[in-house]
CSV table of C-alpha atoms and ligand atoms in Angstrom, one decimal:
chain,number,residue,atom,x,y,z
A,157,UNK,CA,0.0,0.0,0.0
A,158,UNK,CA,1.2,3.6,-0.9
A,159,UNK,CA,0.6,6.4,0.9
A,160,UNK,CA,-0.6,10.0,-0.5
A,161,UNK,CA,-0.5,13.4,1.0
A,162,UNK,CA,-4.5,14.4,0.0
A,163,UNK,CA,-4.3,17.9,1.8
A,164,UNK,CA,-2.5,20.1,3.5
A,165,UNK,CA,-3.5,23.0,5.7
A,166,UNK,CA,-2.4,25.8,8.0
A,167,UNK,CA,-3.4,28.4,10.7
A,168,UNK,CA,-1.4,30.8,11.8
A,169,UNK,CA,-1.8,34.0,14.4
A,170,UNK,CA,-3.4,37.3,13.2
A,171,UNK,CA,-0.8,39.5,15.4
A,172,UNK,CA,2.9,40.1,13.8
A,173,UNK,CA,5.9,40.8,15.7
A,174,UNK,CA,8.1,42.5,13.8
A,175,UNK,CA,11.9,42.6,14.1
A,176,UNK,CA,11.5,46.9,15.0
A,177,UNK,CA,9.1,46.0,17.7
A,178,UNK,CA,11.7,43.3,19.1
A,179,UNK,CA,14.1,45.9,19.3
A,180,UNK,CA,11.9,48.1,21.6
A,181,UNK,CA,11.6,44.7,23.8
A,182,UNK,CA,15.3,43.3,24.1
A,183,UNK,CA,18.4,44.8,23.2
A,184,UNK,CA,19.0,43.9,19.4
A,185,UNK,CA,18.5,45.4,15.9
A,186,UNK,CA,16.6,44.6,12.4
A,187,UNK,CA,20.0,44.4,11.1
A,188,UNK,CA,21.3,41.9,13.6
A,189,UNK,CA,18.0,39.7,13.5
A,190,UNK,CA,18.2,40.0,9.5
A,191,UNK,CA,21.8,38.8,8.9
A,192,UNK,CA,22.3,36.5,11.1
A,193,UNK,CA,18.8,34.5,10.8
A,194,UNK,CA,16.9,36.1,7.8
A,195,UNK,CA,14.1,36.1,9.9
A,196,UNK,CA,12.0,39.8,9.6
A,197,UNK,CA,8.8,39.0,11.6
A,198,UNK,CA,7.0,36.1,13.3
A,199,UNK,CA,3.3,35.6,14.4
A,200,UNK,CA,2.1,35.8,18.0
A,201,UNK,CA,-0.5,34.0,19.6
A,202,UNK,CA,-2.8,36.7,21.4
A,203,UNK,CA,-5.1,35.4,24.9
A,204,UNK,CA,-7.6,32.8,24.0
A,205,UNK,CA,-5.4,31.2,21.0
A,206,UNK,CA,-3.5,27.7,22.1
A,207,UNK,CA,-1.7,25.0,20.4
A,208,UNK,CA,-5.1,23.5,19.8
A,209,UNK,CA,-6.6,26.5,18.0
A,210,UNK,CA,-3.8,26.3,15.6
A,211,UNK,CA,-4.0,22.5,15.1
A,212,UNK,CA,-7.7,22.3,14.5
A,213,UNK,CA,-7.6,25.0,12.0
A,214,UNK,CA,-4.8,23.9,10.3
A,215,UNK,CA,-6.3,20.4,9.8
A,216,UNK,CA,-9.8,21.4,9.4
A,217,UNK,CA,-8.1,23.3,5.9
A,218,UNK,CA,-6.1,20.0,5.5
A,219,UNK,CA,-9.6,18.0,5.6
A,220,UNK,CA,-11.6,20.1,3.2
A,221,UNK,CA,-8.6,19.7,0.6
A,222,UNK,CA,-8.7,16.5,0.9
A,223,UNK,CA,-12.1,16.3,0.6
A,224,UNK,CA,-12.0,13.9,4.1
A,225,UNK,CA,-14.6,14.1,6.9
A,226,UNK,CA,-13.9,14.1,10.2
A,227,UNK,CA,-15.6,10.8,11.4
A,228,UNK,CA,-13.2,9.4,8.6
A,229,UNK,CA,-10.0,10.0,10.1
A,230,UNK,CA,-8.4,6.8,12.1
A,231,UNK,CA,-5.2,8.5,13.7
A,232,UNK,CA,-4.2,11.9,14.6
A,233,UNK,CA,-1.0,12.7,15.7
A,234,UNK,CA,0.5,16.0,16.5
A,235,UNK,CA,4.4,16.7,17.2
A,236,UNK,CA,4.5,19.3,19.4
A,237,UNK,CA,6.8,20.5,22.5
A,238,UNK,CA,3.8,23.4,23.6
A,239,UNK,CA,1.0,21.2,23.8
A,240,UNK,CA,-1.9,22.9,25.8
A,241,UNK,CA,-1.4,21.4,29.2
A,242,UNK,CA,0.9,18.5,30.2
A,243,UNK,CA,-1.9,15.9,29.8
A,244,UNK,CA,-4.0,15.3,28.6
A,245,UNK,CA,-2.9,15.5,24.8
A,246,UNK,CA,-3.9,18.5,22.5
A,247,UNK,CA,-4.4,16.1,19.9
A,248,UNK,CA,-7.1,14.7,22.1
A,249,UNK,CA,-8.4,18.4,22.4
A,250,UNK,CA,-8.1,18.6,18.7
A,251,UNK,CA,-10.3,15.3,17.9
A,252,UNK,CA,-13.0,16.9,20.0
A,253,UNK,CA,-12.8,20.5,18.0
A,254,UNK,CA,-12.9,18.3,14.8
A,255,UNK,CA,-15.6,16.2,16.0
A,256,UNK,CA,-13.2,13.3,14.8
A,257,UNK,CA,-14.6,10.4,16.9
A,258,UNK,CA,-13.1,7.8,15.4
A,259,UNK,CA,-9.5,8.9,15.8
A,260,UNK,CA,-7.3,7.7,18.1
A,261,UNK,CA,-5.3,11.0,19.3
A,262,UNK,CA,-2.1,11.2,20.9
A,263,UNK,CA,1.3,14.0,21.3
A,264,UNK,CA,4.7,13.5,19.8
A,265,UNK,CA,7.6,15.0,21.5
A,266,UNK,CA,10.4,15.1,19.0
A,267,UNK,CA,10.8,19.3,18.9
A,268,UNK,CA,11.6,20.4,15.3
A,269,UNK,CA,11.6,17.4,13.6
A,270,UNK,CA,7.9,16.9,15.2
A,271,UNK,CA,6.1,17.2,12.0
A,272,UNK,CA,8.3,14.5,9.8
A,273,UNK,CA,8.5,11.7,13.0
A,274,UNK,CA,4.6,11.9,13.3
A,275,UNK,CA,4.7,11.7,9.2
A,276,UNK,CA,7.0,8.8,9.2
A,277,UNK,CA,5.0,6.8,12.1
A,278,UNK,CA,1.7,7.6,10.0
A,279,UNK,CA,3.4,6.1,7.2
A,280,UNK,CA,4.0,3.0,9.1
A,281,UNK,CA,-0.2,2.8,10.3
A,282,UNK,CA,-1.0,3.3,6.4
A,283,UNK,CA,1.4,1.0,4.9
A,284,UNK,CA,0.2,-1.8,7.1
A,285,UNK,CA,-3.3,-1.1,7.2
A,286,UNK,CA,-4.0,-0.2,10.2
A,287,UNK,CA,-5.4,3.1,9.5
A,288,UNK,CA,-6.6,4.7,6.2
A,289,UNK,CA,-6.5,8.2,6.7
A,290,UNK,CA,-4.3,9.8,9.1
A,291,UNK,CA,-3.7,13.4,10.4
A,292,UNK,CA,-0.3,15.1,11.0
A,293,UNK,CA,-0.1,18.4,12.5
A,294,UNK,CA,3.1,20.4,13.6
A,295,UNK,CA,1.4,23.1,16.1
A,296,UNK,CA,3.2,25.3,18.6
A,297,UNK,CA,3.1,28.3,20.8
A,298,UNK,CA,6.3,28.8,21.5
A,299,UNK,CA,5.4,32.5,22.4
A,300,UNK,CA,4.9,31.4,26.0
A,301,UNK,CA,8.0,29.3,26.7
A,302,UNK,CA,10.3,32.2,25.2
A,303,UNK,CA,12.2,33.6,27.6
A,304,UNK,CA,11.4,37.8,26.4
A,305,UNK,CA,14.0,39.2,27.9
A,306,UNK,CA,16.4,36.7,26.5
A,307,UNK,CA,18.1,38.2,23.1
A,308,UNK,CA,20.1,35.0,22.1
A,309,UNK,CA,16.9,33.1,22.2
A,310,UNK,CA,13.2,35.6,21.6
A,311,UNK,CA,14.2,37.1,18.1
A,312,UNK,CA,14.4,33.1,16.9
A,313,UNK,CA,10.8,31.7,17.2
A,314,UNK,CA,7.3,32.3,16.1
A,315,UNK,CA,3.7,30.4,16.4
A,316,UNK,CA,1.5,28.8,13.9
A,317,UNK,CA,0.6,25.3,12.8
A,318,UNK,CA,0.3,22.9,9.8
A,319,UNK,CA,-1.2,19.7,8.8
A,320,UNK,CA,-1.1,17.3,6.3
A,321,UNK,CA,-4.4,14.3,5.5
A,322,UNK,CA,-2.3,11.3,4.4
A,323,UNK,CA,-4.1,8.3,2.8
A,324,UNK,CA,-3.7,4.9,1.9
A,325,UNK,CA,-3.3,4.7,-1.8
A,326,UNK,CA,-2.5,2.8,-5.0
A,327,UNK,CA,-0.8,5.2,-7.2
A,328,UNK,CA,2.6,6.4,-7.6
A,329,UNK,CA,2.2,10.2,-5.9
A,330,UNK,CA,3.2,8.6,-2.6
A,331,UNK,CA,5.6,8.9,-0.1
A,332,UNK,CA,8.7,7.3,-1.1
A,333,UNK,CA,10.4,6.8,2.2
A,334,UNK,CA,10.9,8.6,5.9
A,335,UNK,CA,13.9,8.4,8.1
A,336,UNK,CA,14.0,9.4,11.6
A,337,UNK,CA,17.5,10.1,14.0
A,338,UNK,CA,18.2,10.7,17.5
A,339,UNK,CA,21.0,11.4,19.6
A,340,UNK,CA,20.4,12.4,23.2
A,341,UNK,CA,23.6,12.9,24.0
A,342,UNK,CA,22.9,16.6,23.0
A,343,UNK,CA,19.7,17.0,25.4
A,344,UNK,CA,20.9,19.8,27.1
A,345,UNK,CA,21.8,21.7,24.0
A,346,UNK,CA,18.3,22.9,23.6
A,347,UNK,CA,15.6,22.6,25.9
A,348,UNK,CA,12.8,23.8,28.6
A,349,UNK,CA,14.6,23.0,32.0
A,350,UNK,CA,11.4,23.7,34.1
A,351,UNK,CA,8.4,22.6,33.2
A,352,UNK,CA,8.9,18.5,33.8
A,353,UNK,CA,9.4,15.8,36.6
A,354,UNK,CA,13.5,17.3,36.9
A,355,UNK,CA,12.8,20.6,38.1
A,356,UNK,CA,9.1,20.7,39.9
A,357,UNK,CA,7.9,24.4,39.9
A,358,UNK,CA,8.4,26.2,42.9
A,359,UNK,CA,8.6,30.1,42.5
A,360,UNK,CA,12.3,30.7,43.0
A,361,UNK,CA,13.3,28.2,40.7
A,362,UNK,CA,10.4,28.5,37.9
A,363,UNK,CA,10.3,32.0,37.9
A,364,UNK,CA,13.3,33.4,39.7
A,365,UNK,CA,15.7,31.0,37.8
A,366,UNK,CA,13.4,31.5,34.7
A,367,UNK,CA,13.6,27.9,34.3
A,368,UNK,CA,10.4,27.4,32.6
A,369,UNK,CA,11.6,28.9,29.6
A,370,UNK,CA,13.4,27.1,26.5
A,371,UNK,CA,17.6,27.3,26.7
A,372,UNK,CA,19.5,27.2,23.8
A,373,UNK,CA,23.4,26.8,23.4
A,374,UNK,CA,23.1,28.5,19.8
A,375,UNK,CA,26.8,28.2,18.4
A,376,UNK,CA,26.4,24.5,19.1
A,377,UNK,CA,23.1,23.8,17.7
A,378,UNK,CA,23.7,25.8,14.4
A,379,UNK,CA,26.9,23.3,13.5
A,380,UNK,CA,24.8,20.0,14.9
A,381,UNK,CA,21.5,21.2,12.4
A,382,UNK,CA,23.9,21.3,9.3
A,383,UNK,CA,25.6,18.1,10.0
A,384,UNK,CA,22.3,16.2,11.0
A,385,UNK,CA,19.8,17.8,8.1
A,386,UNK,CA,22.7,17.1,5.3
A,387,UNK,CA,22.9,12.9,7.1
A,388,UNK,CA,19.1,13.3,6.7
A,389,UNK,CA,19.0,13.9,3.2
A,390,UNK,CA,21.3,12.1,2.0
A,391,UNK,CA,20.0,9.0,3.3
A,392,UNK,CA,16.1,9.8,1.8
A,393,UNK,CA,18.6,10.1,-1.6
A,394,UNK,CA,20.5,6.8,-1.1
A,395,UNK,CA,17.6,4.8,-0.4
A,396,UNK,CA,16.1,5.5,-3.6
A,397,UNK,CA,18.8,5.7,-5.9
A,398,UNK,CA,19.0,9.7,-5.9
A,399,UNK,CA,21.2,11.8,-6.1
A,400,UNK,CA,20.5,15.9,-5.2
A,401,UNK,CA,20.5,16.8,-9.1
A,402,UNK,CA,17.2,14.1,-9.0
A,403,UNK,CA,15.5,16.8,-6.6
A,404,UNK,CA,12.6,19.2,-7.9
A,405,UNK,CA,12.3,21.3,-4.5
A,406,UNK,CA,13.2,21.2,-1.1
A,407,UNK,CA,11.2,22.0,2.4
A,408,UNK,CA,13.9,22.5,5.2
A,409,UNK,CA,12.8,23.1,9.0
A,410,UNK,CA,12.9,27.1,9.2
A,411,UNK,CA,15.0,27.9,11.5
A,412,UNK,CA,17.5,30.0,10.3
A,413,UNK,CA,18.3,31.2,6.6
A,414,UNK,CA,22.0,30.6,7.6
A,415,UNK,CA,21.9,26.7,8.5
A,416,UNK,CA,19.5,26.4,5.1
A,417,UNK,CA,22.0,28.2,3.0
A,418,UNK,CA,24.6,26.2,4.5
A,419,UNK,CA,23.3,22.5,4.4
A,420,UNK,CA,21.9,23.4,0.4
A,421,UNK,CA,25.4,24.0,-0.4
A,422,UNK,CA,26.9,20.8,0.9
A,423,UNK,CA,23.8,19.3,-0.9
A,424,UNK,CA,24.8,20.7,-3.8
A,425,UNK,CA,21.1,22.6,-4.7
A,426,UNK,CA,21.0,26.0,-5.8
A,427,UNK,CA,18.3,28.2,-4.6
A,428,UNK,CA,15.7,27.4,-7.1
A,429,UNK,CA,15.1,24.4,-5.2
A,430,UNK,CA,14.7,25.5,-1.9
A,431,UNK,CA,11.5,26.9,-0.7
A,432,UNK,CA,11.7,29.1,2.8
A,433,UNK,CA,8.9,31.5,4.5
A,434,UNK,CA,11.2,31.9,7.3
A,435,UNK,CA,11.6,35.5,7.1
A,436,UNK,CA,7.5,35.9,7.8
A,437,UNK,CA,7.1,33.3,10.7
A,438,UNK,CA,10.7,32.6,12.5
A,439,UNK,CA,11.4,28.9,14.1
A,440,UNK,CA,7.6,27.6,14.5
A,441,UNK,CA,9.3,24.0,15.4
A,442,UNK,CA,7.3,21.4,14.2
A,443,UNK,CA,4.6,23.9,12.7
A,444,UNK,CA,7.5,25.0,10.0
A,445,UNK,CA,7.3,22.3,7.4
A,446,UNK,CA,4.1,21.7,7.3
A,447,UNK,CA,3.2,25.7,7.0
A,448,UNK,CA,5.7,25.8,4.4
A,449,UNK,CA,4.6,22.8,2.7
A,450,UNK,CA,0.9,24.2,2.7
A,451,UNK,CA,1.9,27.6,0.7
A,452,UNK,CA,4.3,25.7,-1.4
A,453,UNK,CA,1.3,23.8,-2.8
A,454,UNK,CA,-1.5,26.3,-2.8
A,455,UNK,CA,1.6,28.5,-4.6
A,456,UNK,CA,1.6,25.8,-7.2
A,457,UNK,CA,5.1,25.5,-6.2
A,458,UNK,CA,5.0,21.6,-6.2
A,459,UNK,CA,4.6,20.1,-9.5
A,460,UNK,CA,2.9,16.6,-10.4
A,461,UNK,CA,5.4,13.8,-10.8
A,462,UNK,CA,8.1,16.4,-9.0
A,463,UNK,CA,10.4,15.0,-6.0
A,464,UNK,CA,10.0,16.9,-3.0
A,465,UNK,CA,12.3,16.1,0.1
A,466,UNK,CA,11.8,18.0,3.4
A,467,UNK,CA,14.1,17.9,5.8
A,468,UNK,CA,14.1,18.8,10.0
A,469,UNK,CA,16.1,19.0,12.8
A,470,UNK,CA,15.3,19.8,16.1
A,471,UNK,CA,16.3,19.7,20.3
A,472,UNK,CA,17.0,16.1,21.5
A,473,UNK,CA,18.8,16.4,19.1
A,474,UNK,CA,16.2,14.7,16.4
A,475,UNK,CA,16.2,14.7,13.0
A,476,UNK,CA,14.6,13.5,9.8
A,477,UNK,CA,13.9,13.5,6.3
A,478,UNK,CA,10.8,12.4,3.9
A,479,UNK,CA,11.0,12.1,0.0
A,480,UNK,CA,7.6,12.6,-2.4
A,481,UNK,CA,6.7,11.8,-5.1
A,482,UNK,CA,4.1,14.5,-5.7
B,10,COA,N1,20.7,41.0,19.0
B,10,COA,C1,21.9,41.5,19.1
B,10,COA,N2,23.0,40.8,19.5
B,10,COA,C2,22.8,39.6,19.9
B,10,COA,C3,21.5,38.9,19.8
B,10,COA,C4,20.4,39.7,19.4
B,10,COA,N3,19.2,39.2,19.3
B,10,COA,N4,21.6,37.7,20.3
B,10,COA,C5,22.9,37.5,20.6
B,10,COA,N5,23.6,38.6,20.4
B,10,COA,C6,25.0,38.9,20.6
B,10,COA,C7,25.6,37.9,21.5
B,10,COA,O1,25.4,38.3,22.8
B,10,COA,C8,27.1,38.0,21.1
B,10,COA,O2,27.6,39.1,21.7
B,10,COA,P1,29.1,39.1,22.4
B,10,COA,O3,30.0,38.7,21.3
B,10,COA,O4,29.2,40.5,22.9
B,10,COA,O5,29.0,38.0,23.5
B,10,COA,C9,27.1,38.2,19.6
B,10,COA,O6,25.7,38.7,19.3
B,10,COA,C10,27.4,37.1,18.8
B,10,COA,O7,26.7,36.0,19.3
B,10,COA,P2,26.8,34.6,18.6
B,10,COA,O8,26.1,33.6,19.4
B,10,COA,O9,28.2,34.3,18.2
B,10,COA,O10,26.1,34.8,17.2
B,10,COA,P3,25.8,33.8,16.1
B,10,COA,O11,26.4,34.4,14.8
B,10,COA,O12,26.2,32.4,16.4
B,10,COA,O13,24.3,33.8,15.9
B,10,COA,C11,22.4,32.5,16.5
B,10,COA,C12,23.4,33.4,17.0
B,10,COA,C13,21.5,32.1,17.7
B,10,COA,C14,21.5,33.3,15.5
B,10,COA,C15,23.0,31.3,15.8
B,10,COA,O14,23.9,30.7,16.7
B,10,COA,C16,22.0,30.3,15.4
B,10,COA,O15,21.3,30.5,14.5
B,10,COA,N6,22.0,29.1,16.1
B,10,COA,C17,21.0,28.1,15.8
B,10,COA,C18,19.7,28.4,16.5
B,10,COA,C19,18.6,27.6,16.0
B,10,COA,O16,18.2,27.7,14.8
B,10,COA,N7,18.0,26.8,16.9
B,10,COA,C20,16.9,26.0,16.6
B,10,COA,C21,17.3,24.7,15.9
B,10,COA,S1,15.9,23.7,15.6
């Protein structure tokens, strides 16, 4: 069994943040922001919008391309590290805003590379028959774990979500293949110290401390990204006799212009291949490659027949790549 992506969707805040306003918050510059992560703005959930708000909308857009009713879908999964509480899962919330009752619902933790685990577990469902339609969502609101008085670390990241519908199928626009890495031995390269079992919220330490918000070594994670999305890659490539020239576009996590420019080059693909919207919604984590993907195909970007690889890396470290036949 093959398996096809029959929509794709995405939802993303009304309210912009724009690299001047930053600078009126922290103490940092358009020009700083702009050349070393090309990002120029990034959306901002406002009260009342969550994780879930995102999710459902995104998918809800997802489903109608698709042309797939809620009751239909078997599976939905959504990577995500800013899920709406702890427990229980906001793809639970999100079945019940979709009214999809015959899901089974559950939260991926793999940070950036959310979007493309969840993609490559759904594979797995479809190819076995297990499940027949499946939703994938990448959906964060990374707003509230930003530390925003932290310059190395607020300028970076932005909310929004995306999904994809993937079905079960006969035909040859399918998924040719996913591949998912891990190496924990760069946890604490990236990560939220205080909002687990490790470091129990008490006042001092959540707040004082300002443990609850993400850390990021930054010099450390840019050279582990190029390394680990370029491994990525070429492995989607080898395992079906590609090489990069055999690539029609690619759909990078958007984290920063920089680490894209720099793994395309040891790829060997010039930048009519690449397709980025980084500059308009910073680092959405798992939310970036499915946004992306979404305007890349209501664009008309992706062509029929065309091989698209997408490619993410993200705290943990993870990382992962998919390869499509469109
Ligand atoms: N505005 C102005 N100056 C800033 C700043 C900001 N927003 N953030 C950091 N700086 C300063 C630093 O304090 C440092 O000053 P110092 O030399 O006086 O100490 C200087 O800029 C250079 O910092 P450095 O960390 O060397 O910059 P960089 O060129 O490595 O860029 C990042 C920093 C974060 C943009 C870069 O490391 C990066 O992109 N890392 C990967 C982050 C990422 O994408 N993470 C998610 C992966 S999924």
């Amino acid at each position: 069994m093959n398996v096809r992506i029959t929509g794709t969707g995405s939802a993303l805040p009304g309210k912009i943040l724009t690299n001047a306003e930053l600078e009126r918050l922290v103490d940092t510059s358009d020009e700083w922001i702009t050349t070393r992560t090309g990002i120029k703005e990034r959306r901002i959930a406002v009260e009342g919008e969550y994780t879930s708000t995102f999710a459902a909308e995104a998918a809800r857009r997802a489903m109608a391309m698709a042309g797939a009713h809620p009751e239909e879908i078997d599976l939905i999964i959504i990577g995500t590290v800013t899920p709406d509480f702890p427990f229980p899962s906001t793809a639970c919330i999100v079945q019940d805003l979709l009214g999809a009752t015959n899901a089974t619902a559950f939260d991926l933790s793999a940070a950036c590379s959310g979007f493309l685990y969840g993609v490559s577990i759904a594979e797995k469902f479809l190819r076995s028959g297990a499940a027949r339609k499946v939703l994938v969502i990448g959906s964060e609101v990374l707003s509230r774990i930003v530390d925003w008085q932290d310059r190395n670390t607020c300028v970076l990241f932005g909310d929004g979500a995306g999904a994809v519908v993937l079905e079960a199928s006969e035909g040859d626009h399918s998924l040719l293949s996913t591949h998912t890495f891990s190496n924990g031995s760069f946890w604490n390269l990236l990560y939220q110290p205080g909002s687990g079992s490790r470091n129990p919220a008490t006042e001092s330490r959540t707040i004082d401390e300002r443990l609850i918000y993400l850390k990021m070594e930054g010099n450390d994670v840019f050279k582990h990204a190029v390394r680990a999305m370029e491994e990525a890659a070429l492995k989607a490539l080898d395992a079906n006799g590609l090489t990069p020239s055999n690539i029609s576009l690619m759909i990078p996590h958007q984290a920063n212009r920089r680490i894209i420019d720099a793994t395309t080059k040891r790829l060997g693909l010039g930048p009519d291949k690449l397709f980025t919207n980084l500059h308009r919604y910073g680092n959405t984590s798992s939310a970036s490659i499915p946004i992306a993907l979404d305007e890349a195909n209501r664009q008309g970007v992706i062509k029929p027949d065309s091989k698209l690889l997408m490619v993410a890396f993200g705290g943990g470290f993870t990382y992962a790549s998919a390869l499509v036949n469109w």
